[in-house]
Coordinates of C-alpha atoms in Angstrom, one line a residue:
M1 CA -3.7 43.2 -5.1
S2 CA -6.5 40.9 -4.0
S3 CA -9.0 39.4 -6.5
S4 CA -12.8 38.9 -6.2
F5 CA -14.9 35.8 -7.1
S6 CA -16.3 37.9 -9.9
E7 CA -12.9 38.6 -11.4
V8 CA -11.8 34.9 -11.1
A9 CA -15.1 33.6 -12.6
H10 CA -14.9 36.0 -15.7
S11 CA -11.2 35.1 -16.2
H12 CA -11.8 31.4 -16.3
Q13 CA -15.4 31.2 -17.6
A14 CA -14.6 28.4 -20.0
F15 CA -13.3 26.0 -17.4
I16 CA -16.0 26.8 -14.9
E17 CA -18.8 26.1 -17.5
K18 CA -17.1 22.9 -18.6
T19 CA -16.7 21.7 -15.0
L20 CA -20.3 22.5 -14.2
Q21 CA -21.4 20.6 -17.2
R22 CA -19.3 17.5 -16.2
F23 CA -20.7 17.7 -12.6
E24 CA -24.2 17.9 -14.1
Q25 CA -23.6 14.9 -16.2
Q26 CA -22.5 12.9 -13.2
L27 CA -25.3 14.0 -10.9
H28 CA -28.9 12.5 -11.4
P29 CA -32.0 14.1 -9.6
S30 CA -33.7 10.7 -9.3
V31 CA -30.8 9.5 -7.0
N32 CA -31.4 10.6 -3.4
E33 CA -27.7 10.9 -2.6
D34 CA -27.1 13.2 -5.7
A35 CA -30.1 15.3 -5.0
E36 CA -29.0 15.7 -1.4
L37 CA -25.5 16.7 -2.5
V38 CA -26.8 19.5 -4.9
T39 CA -29.1 20.7 -2.2
R40 CA -26.4 21.1 0.4
A41 CA -24.0 22.8 -2.2
M42 CA -26.6 25.3 -3.0
F43 CA -27.1 25.8 0.8
S44 CA -23.5 26.7 1.1
V45 CA -23.7 29.3 -1.6
R46 CA -26.9 31.0 -0.4
N47 CA -25.6 31.1 3.2
Q48 CA -22.2 32.8 2.2
A49 CA -20.3 29.8 3.6
I50 CA -17.6 30.0 0.8
K51 CA -14.7 32.3 1.3
L52 CA -11.9 33.3 -1.2
R53 CA -8.8 32.5 0.7
T54 CA -6.1 33.0 -1.9
Y55 CA -5.8 33.5 -5.6
S56 CA -2.5 33.6 -7.6
A57 CA -2.8 35.2 -11.0
F58 CA 0.7 34.1 -11.8
N59 CA 0.1 30.4 -11.0
Q60 CA -3.7 30.6 -11.7
I61 CA -4.5 28.7 -8.5
L62 CA -7.6 29.5 -6.4
V63 CA -8.1 28.4 -2.9
C64 CA -11.4 28.6 -1.1
Q65 CA -12.5 27.9 2.3
I66 CA -16.0 26.4 3.1
Q67 CA -17.6 26.6 6.4
D68 CA -19.3 23.2 6.9
V69 CA -19.6 20.7 9.7
R70 CA -15.8 20.8 9.5
T71 CA -14.0 23.6 7.6
T72 CA -12.6 22.3 4.3
E73 CA -10.5 23.8 1.5
V74 CA -11.1 23.5 -2.2
T75 CA -8.2 24.2 -4.6
I76 CA -8.7 24.8 -8.4
S77 CA -5.7 24.8 -10.6
F78 CA -6.8 26.5 -13.8
T79 CA -3.6 25.7 -15.7
Q80 CA -3.8 22.0 -14.9
Q81 CA -7.7 21.9 -15.2
Q82 CA -8.1 20.2 -11.9
I83 CA -10.2 20.7 -8.9
S84 CA -9.6 19.0 -5.4
C85 CA -11.0 19.2 -1.8
T86 CA -9.6 18.3 1.6
C87 CA -12.5 16.4 2.7
P88 CA -12.4 12.6 2.8
Q89 CA -14.7 12.1 -0.2
K90 CA -12.9 10.7 -3.1
K91 CA -15.2 11.6 -5.9
I92 CA -17.2 14.7 -6.6
C93 CA -18.2 16.3 -3.2
R94 CA -20.6 19.1 -2.0
H95 CA -17.7 21.4 -1.4
Q96 CA -16.3 21.3 -4.9
L97 CA -19.8 21.7 -6.4
A98 CA -20.4 24.6 -4.1
V99 CA -17.4 26.5 -5.3
I100 CA -18.4 25.9 -8.9
F101 CA -21.9 27.1 -8.1
K102 CA -20.4 30.1 -6.4
L103 CA -18.2 30.9 -9.6
S104 CA -21.0 30.1 -12.1
Q105 CA -23.6 32.6 -10.5
Y106 CA -21.7 35.5 -12.3
F107 CA -22.8 34.4 -15.7
I108 CA -25.9 32.0 -15.2
S109 CA -29.0 31.8 -12.9
L110 CA -28.3 29.1 -10.3
Q111 CA -32.1 29.0 -9.7
D112 CA -32.8 28.3 -13.5
W113 CA -30.0 25.7 -13.5
L114 CA -31.5 24.0 -10.4
T115 CA -35.1 24.0 -11.8
K116 CA -33.9 22.4 -15.1
W117 CA -31.8 19.9 -13.4
R118 CA -34.7 18.9 -11.0
A119 CA -37.1 18.7 -14.1
K120 CA -35.1 15.7 -15.4
K121 CA -36.3 13.7 -12.4
T122 CA -39.0 11.1 -13.5
V123 CA -39.2 8.6 -10.8
Q124 CA -37.3 7.5 -7.7
L125 CA -34.8 4.7 -8.6
H126 CA -35.4 2.9 -5.3
T127 CA -39.0 2.6 -6.2
L128 CA -38.3 0.7 -9.4
A129 CA -35.6 -1.3 -7.7
S130 CA -38.1 -2.7 -5.2
E131 CA -40.2 -4.0 -8.1
R132 CA -38.7 -7.3 -9.1
S133 CA -39.3 -7.5 -12.9
P134 CA -37.1 -7.0 -15.9
E135 CA -39.3 -4.0 -17.1
S136 CA -38.7 -2.1 -13.7
W137 CA -35.0 -2.8 -13.7
Q138 CA -34.8 -1.7 -17.4
R139 CA -36.6 1.5 -16.6
M140 CA -34.2 2.1 -13.7
A141 CA -31.2 1.6 -15.9
D142 CA -32.7 3.7 -18.7
E143 CA -33.4 6.6 -16.1
V144 CA -29.6 6.7 -15.4
L145 CA -28.2 5.8 -18.9
N146 CA -30.5 8.2 -20.9
Y147 CA -28.8 10.9 -18.9
T148 CA -25.4 9.5 -19.4
F149 CA -26.0 9.2 -23.2
K150 CA -28.1 12.2 -23.7
D151 CA -25.6 13.8 -26.1
P152 CA -26.2 12.2 -29.6
R153 CA -22.4 12.8 -30.4
P154 CA -19.5 10.4 -29.8
I155 CA -18.0 10.3 -26.2
D156 CA -14.4 11.1 -25.8
S157 CA -12.6 7.8 -25.2
F158 CA -10.8 9.0 -22.0
L159 CA -14.3 9.9 -20.4
I160 CA -15.8 6.4 -21.0
S161 CA -14.5 4.8 -17.7
S162 CA -15.4 7.7 -15.5
L163 CA -18.9 8.3 -17.0
L164 CA -20.0 4.7 -17.1
E165 CA -18.4 3.9 -13.7
N166 CA -20.4 6.9 -12.3
A167 CA -23.6 5.5 -13.9
R168 CA -22.8 1.9 -12.5
M169 CA -22.3 3.2 -9.1
K170 CA -25.7 5.0 -9.1
L171 CA -27.4 1.7 -10.1
Q172 CA -25.4 -0.3 -7.5
R173 CA -26.9 1.9 -4.8
Q174 CA -30.2 0.3 -5.7
R175 CA -28.8 -3.4 -5.3
P176 CA -31.2 -5.7 -3.6
F177 CA -30.5 -6.7 0.1
E178 CA -31.3 -10.4 -0.7
Q179 CA -28.0 -12.3 -1.5
E180 CA -29.6 -14.5 -4.0
W181 CA -30.7 -11.4 -6.2
Q182 CA -27.5 -9.4 -6.0
Q183 CA -25.3 -11.2 -8.5
L184 CA -28.2 -11.3 -10.9
F185 CA -28.8 -7.5 -10.4
D186 CA -25.0 -6.9 -10.9
L187 CA -25.1 -8.9 -14.2
Y188 CA -28.2 -7.4 -15.5
M189 CA -27.0 -3.7 -15.0
E190 CA -23.5 -4.6 -16.5
I191 CA -25.2 -6.0 -19.6
T192 CA -27.6 -3.1 -19.9
I193 CA -24.8 -0.5 -19.7
M194 CA -22.7 -2.5 -22.1
Q195 CA -25.5 -2.7 -24.6
R196 CA -26.1 1.1 -24.4
L197 CA -22.5 1.9 -24.8
L198 CA -21.9 -0.4 -27.8
Q199 CA -25.1 0.8 -29.6
H200 CA -24.2 4.5 -28.9
A201 CA -20.6 3.8 -30.1
S202 CA -21.7 2.1 -33.3
K203 CA -24.4 4.7 -34.0
T204 CA -22.2 7.8 -33.5
G205 CA -19.0 6.3 -35.1
M206 CA -17.0 6.2 -31.8
A207 CA -13.4 4.8 -32.2
M208 CA -13.5 1.5 -30.4
D209 CA -10.0 0.3 -31.1
N210 CA -8.2 2.6 -28.6
N211 CA -6.6 1.7 -25.3
Y212 CA -9.3 3.7 -23.2
F213 CA -12.2 1.8 -24.8
N214 CA -10.4 -1.6 -24.6
Y215 CA -9.5 -1.0 -20.9
Y216 CA -13.2 -0.4 -20.0
L217 CA -14.3 -3.5 -22.1
E218 CA -11.8 -5.7 -20.4
N219 CA -12.7 -4.5 -16.8
A220 CA -16.4 -4.9 -17.6
L221 CA -16.0 -8.4 -19.1
S222 CA -14.0 -9.5 -15.9
R223 CA -17.0 -8.4 -13.8
I224 CA -19.5 -10.0 -16.1
E225 CA -17.5 -13.3 -16.0
R226 CA -17.5 -13.3 -12.1
S227 CA -21.2 -12.6 -11.9
I228 CA -21.8 -15.4 -14.4
D229 CA -19.6 -17.9 -12.6
A230 CA -21.3 -17.1 -9.3
I231 CA -24.8 -17.4 -10.7
S232 CA -24.1 -20.6 -12.6
K233 CA -23.1 -22.3 -9.2
T234 CA -26.3 -21.4 -7.5
T235 CA -29.7 -22.8 -7.8
R236 CA -32.1 -20.5 -9.9
L237 CA -35.2 -19.1 -8.3
F238 CA -38.4 -19.6 -10.4
A239 CA -39.0 -15.7 -10.1
T240 CA -35.6 -15.0 -11.9
E241 CA -36.6 -16.9 -15.1
P242 CA -37.9 -13.6 -16.8
F243 CA -34.6 -12.0 -16.0
F244 CA -32.7 -14.7 -17.8
D245 CA -35.0 -14.3 -20.8
A246 CA -34.2 -10.5 -20.9
L247 CA -30.6 -11.3 -20.7
Q248 CA -30.8 -13.7 -23.6
T249 CA -32.4 -11.0 -25.7
M250 CA -29.9 -8.3 -24.7
T251 CA -26.9 -10.6 -25.4
H252 CA -28.4 -11.5 -28.7
D253 CA -28.9 -7.9 -29.6
I254 CA -25.3 -7.1 -28.6
L255 CA -24.0 -9.9 -30.9
L256 CA -26.0 -8.4 -33.8
I257 CA -24.8 -4.9 -33.4
E258 CA -23.6 -3.7 -36.9
K259 CA -19.9 -3.2 -36.1
G260 CA -17.3 -2.4 -33.4
A261 CA -15.5 -4.5 -30.7
A262 CA -16.4 -7.6 -32.6
H263 CA -14.0 -9.9 -30.6
F264 CA -15.2 -8.6 -27.3
R265 CA -18.8 -9.0 -28.3
L266 CA -18.3 -12.6 -29.3
A267 CA -16.3 -13.2 -26.1
L268 CA -19.2 -11.9 -24.0
Y269 CA -21.8 -14.1 -26.0
L270 CA -19.7 -17.1 -25.4
Q271 CA -19.6 -16.5 -21.7
F272 CA -23.4 -16.7 -21.5
W273 CA -23.9 -19.7 -23.7
T274 CA -21.2 -21.9 -22.4
K275 CA -21.7 -21.2 -18.7
L276 CA -25.2 -19.7 -18.1
F277 CA -27.6 -20.7 -20.7
T278 CA -27.3 -24.4 -20.6
E279 CA -31.0 -25.5 -21.2
Q280 CA -31.4 -27.3 -24.5
K281 CA -34.7 -25.5 -25.2
R282 CA -33.1 -22.2 -24.8
Q283 CA -30.2 -23.2 -27.0
T284 CA -32.5 -24.5 -29.8
K285 CA -34.6 -21.3 -29.6
E286 CA -31.5 -19.2 -29.9
L287 CA -30.0 -21.1 -32.8
T288 CA -33.4 -20.8 -34.7
A289 CA -33.1 -17.1 -34.2
L290 CA -29.7 -16.9 -35.6
E291 CA -30.6 -19.0 -38.6
H292 CA -33.4 -16.5 -39.4
A293 CA -31.4 -13.4 -38.6
N294 CA -30.9 -11.0 -41.5
A295 CA -29.0 -8.3 -39.6
T296 CA -25.7 -6.8 -41.0
T297 CA -23.1 -7.4 -38.5
D298 CA -19.2 -7.6 -38.4
I299 CA -19.4 -11.0 -36.6
D300 CA -19.5 -14.0 -38.9
L301 CA -22.7 -16.0 -37.7
H302 CA -21.4 -19.2 -39.2
V303 CA -19.0 -19.0 -36.3
V304 CA -21.8 -18.5 -33.7
K305 CA -24.1 -21.2 -35.2
A306 CA -21.2 -23.7 -35.0
L307 CA -21.2 -23.2 -31.2
F308 CA -24.8 -24.4 -31.0
Y309 CA -24.3 -27.2 -33.4
I310 CA -21.6 -28.4 -30.8
L311 CA -23.8 -27.8 -27.8
L312 CA -26.7 -29.7 -29.5
H313 CA -24.6 -32.5 -30.8
A314 CA -25.4 -31.7 -34.5
M315 CA -22.2 -32.9 -36.3
T316 CA -23.4 -32.8 -39.8
P317 CA -24.4 -29.1 -39.7
L318 CA -21.1 -28.4 -37.9
E319 CA -19.1 -30.1 -40.6
R320 CA -20.9 -28.0 -43.2
T321 CA -20.4 -24.8 -41.2
I322 CA -16.7 -25.2 -40.7
H323 CA -16.3 -25.1 -44.4
E324 CA -17.0 -21.5 -44.2
M325 CA -13.7 -21.0 -42.2
S326 CA -11.3 -18.5 -43.7
P327 CA -8.3 -16.2 -42.5
K328 CA -10.9 -13.6 -41.7
N329 CA -12.9 -15.8 -39.1
V330 CA -10.4 -18.3 -38.1
E331 CA -9.7 -16.7 -34.8
S332 CA -13.5 -16.8 -33.9
F333 CA -13.6 -20.4 -34.9
I334 CA -10.7 -21.1 -32.6
D335 CA -12.4 -19.4 -29.8
I336 CA -15.3 -21.7 -30.2
A337 CA -12.9 -24.7 -30.2
Q338 CA -11.4 -23.4 -26.9
H339 CA -14.9 -23.2 -25.2
S340 CA -15.7 -26.6 -26.6
L341 CA -12.6 -28.2 -25.2
A342 CA -13.4 -26.6 -21.8
K343 CA -16.9 -28.3 -22.0
G344 CA -15.4 -31.5 -22.9
Y345 CA -16.4 -31.6 -26.6
T346 CA -12.9 -32.9 -27.8
T347 CA -14.1 -34.4 -31.0
E348 CA -15.8 -31.2 -32.2
A349 CA -12.9 -29.0 -31.1
T350 CA -10.5 -31.4 -33.0
L351 CA -12.5 -30.9 -36.1
I352 CA -12.3 -27.2 -36.0
L353 CA -8.7 -27.0 -35.0
K354 CA -7.5 -29.2 -37.8
K355 CA -9.5 -27.3 -40.3
A356 CA -7.9 -24.1 -39.0
I357 CA -4.3 -25.1 -39.6
P358 CA -4.0 -24.1 -43.3
F359 CA -5.3 -20.6 -42.4
L360 CA -3.0 -19.9 -39.4
Q361 CA 0.1 -18.8 -41.2
S362 CA -1.7 -16.1 -43.2
Y363 CA -3.6 -15.0 -40.1
I364 CA -0.6 -14.8 -37.6
Q365 CA 1.9 -13.4 -40.1
D366 CA -0.3 -10.9 -42.1
T367 CA -3.5 -10.2 -40.0
L368 CA -2.6 -10.2 -36.3
V369 CA -0.9 -7.1 -35.1
P370 CA 2.8 -7.9 -34.2
I371 CA 2.3 -7.3 -30.4
R372 CA -0.2 -10.1 -30.4
R373 CA 1.6 -12.7 -32.3
Q374 CA 3.9 -14.2 -29.5
K375 CA 1.0 -14.4 -27.0
Y376 CA -1.4 -15.8 -29.6
T377 CA 0.9 -18.7 -30.7
R378 CA 1.3 -19.7 -27.1
K379 CA -2.5 -19.9 -26.8
L380 CA -2.6 -22.0 -30.0
D381 CA 0.2 -24.3 -28.7
V382 CA -1.8 -25.0 -25.5
L383 CA -5.0 -25.7 -27.5
Y384 CA -3.4 -28.0 -30.0
E385 CA -1.5 -29.9 -27.2
Q386 CA -5.0 -31.1 -26.1
I387 CA -5.8 -32.9 -29.3
T388 CA -4.0 -35.6 -31.4
L389 CA -2.2 -34.4 -34.6
T390 CA -0.4 -36.3 -37.2
E391 CA 3.3 -35.5 -37.9
S392 CA 2.5 -33.6 -41.0
E393 CA -0.2 -31.5 -39.2
E394 CA 2.2 -30.7 -36.4
L395 CA 4.8 -29.6 -38.8
A396 CA 2.3 -27.4 -40.6
L397 CA 1.3 -25.9 -37.3
Y398 CA 4.8 -25.0 -36.2
A399 CA 5.5 -23.6 -39.7
A400 CA 2.5 -21.3 -39.4
F401 CA 3.8 -20.0 -36.1
G402 CA 7.2 -18.9 -37.6
K403 CA 9.5 -17.1 -35.4
Y404 CA 6.7 -16.6 -33.0
G405 CA 6.4 -20.3 -32.2
I406 CA 10.1 -21.0 -31.7
E407 CA 9.6 -22.1 -28.0
A408 CA 6.6 -24.4 -29.0
F409 CA 8.5 -25.9 -31.9
S410 CA 11.6 -26.3 -29.9
D411 CA 9.7 -28.3 -27.2
Y412 CA 8.1 -30.4 -30.0
L413 CA 11.5 -31.4 -31.4
L414 CA 12.8 -32.4 -28.0
R415 CA 9.8 -34.5 -27.4
E416 CA 10.3 -36.2 -30.8
Q417 CA 14.1 -36.5 -30.0
R418 CA 15.0 -34.7 -33.3
Y419 CA 18.0 -33.1 -31.8
S420 CA 19.8 -32.1 -35.0
E421 CA 16.7 -30.2 -36.2
W422 CA 16.5 -28.6 -32.7
I423 CA 20.2 -27.3 -33.2
A424 CA 19.2 -26.0 -36.8
L425 CA 16.2 -24.2 -35.4
H426 CA 18.3 -22.3 -32.8
Q427 CA 20.9 -21.4 -35.4
L428 CA 18.2 -20.1 -37.7
Y429 CA 16.6 -18.0 -34.8
P430 CA 19.5 -17.1 -32.5
T431 CA 19.0 -16.2 -28.8
S432 CA 21.7 -16.9 -26.2
I433 CA 23.4 -19.8 -24.8
A434 CA 22.0 -19.1 -21.4
Y435 CA 18.5 -19.2 -22.8
L436 CA 19.2 -22.4 -24.8
E437 CA 20.5 -24.1 -21.6
Q438 CA 17.2 -23.5 -20.0
S439 CA 15.3 -24.5 -23.1
G440 CA 16.8 -28.1 -23.6
L441 CA 20.5 -27.7 -24.7
K442 CA 21.6 -29.9 -21.8
E443 CA 19.1 -32.6 -23.0
V444 CA 20.6 -32.5 -26.6
V445 CA 24.1 -32.8 -25.1
A446 CA 23.2 -35.7 -23.0
H447 CA 21.7 -37.7 -25.9
E448 CA 23.7 -36.5 -29.0
P449 CA 26.5 -34.4 -27.9
E450 CA 28.2 -34.3 -31.3
V451 CA 25.3 -32.5 -33.0
S452 CA 25.7 -29.5 -30.5
L453 CA 29.2 -28.7 -31.6
P454 CA 28.1 -26.5 -34.6
L455 CA 25.8 -24.5 -32.3
Y456 CA 28.4 -23.8 -29.8
H457 CA 30.7 -22.6 -32.6
F458 CA 27.9 -20.4 -34.0
Y459 CA 27.4 -18.5 -30.6
A460 CA 31.1 -18.3 -29.8
M461 CA 31.7 -16.6 -33.3
D462 CA 28.8 -14.2 -32.5
E463 CA 30.5 -13.2 -29.3
I464 CA 33.8 -12.7 -31.1
N465 CA 32.2 -10.4 -33.6
Q466 CA 31.2 -8.1 -30.8
K467 CA 35.0 -7.4 -30.3
S468 CA 35.1 -6.6 -26.6
R469 CA 37.1 -8.4 -23.8
Q470 CA 33.8 -9.1 -22.0
N471 CA 32.5 -10.9 -25.2
Y472 CA 35.8 -12.8 -25.6
K473 CA 35.3 -14.1 -22.0
Q474 CA 31.8 -15.2 -22.8
A475 CA 33.2 -17.0 -26.0
V476 CA 35.7 -18.8 -23.7
R477 CA 32.8 -19.8 -21.5
I478 CA 30.9 -21.3 -24.6
W479 CA 34.1 -23.2 -25.8
R480 CA 34.4 -24.8 -22.3
A481 CA 30.9 -26.1 -22.7
M482 CA 31.8 -27.2 -26.3
K483 CA 34.8 -29.0 -25.0
S484 CA 32.6 -30.9 -22.5
A485 CA 30.3 -31.9 -25.3
A486 CA 33.2 -33.0 -27.5
K487 CA 34.5 -35.1 -24.7
K488 CA 31.2 -36.8 -24.2
A489 CA 31.1 -37.5 -28.0
G490 CA 34.7 -38.8 -28.0
K491 CA 35.8 -35.9 -30.2
L492 CA 38.5 -34.2 -28.1
D493 CA 41.0 -34.4 -30.9
Y494 CA 38.5 -32.7 -33.1
F495 CA 38.1 -29.9 -30.5
E496 CA 41.8 -29.4 -30.1
N497 CA 42.2 -29.0 -33.8
Y498 CA 39.2 -26.6 -33.9
M499 CA 40.8 -24.5 -31.2
D500 CA 44.1 -24.3 -33.0
A501 CA 42.3 -23.1 -36.1
V502 CA 40.5 -20.4 -34.1
Q503 CA 43.7 -19.2 -32.6
Q504 CA 45.3 -19.0 -36.1
Q505 CA 42.2 -17.3 -37.6
F506 CA 42.1 -14.6 -34.9
K507 CA 45.8 -14.3 -34.1
R508 CA 45.6 -10.5 -34.3
L509 CA 43.0 -10.2 -31.6
R510 CA 45.4 -10.0 -28.7
A511 CA 42.7 -9.8 -26.0
L512 CA 41.2 -12.9 -27.3
Q513 CA 44.4 -14.8 -27.4
E514 CA 45.0 -13.8 -23.8
E515 CA 41.6 -15.0 -22.6
I516 CA 42.2 -18.3 -24.5
S517 CA 45.6 -18.7 -22.9
K518 CA 44.2 -18.0 -19.3
S519 CA 41.4 -20.6 -20.0
N520 CA 43.4 -23.8 -20.4
L521 CA 41.2 -24.9 -23.1
I522 CA 44.2 -26.1 -25.1
A523 CA 46.6 -28.6 -23.4
S524 CA 50.2 -27.3 -23.4

């Protein structure tokens, strides 16, 4: 029995309404391309260009044929909540929109929908784009973003990337032709979108600690960094100065947002003030604004002010500020130190990094989520290698790392030729002989072979405890290496007595005895 469009529409009204709403949110009447897409979709509906080819009530799949310049097919899977088209267009196309219009007309007036949609148009975006002023660019961004953020409720996290990428692409169509303006335009629009997103998220209580949100922030930050790097390497036009003033205001406002994505906001702010805003007058003005700021924010402003004290070579205020360091803000202070080292401010970075050492153990072991600890200790190791520490400071640093800094502490002990402590470390935190041979065991054996003998015994016993022939073979391999080390240390007699004791201790393990006999470890 064949179905009609009316029957399909009423059977799946909820999906059709939801899809039309989503398309409406993605299309803006002030964008010429979007207006043309809607017009052509409406034309297909009015000219009866859409035919119902098949509908499976069992699979709930609808296939429609659209007579266009080239015949295309639109498929809707109502169970999977998906719509697709055979045309080359990757995103929303006029054929998908036409089918949704065709189905929607059975419970709404398409003319009313079109009238309301067109009423949202205020000004052509290309007109605003041609006016080179921050005010015009802001109005252009607002024209698109007011539409994106029209709902005063939280946005579902999984929709963030698609919604904002759609807004970004609409704005990108208005990008200036002149190369010297393009990177500035990209940066301005990225910051405008980011400011609106973070303000909306903070105001509506959106969850900002999930993977969807972080994925968008990371991608946006990468684009922002590329634009900043490109702009910082070119000569500024006098006409662009008002845009830099506007960017300074926006980044200041992003920093002082009440709460949410604090680490990202600080990272964004540091990118601007360590790469782009390098004028002393601008830095002084920003520091004054921070010192008089009375906003409630989840970013410790002592940390931010420390950056400006470094940039302005104000050591005394810097020393006072870092006394405000605590386990809560130590990571942010370390970020400041990292940027300071990159800019060549080694003395100031050393001051911060040394002050941070007593707080690191609590921060790494108690505050950082476990998945970040290994990576973060590697970052710290790279930073602290760039400054000079006393022996007690280095030991305190590696103690703070705990098991997450074994690799760094291991390298330190090798550099200091403290081989017996290296051996003790790797007995305390076991890995494998193969890993240890890559991490410096050969160096230990070359310099102090006798200290390695207890380590070989430790790992050989671990293999035996696994009680399989494969593990026994691995134990024999370890004993061969142990024999070589004993020979270097002049302790072959000790090794032979050791193997006799092993054979006696495990005489009931026949497979192990066979492997030992085949290995020629013991002279007959």
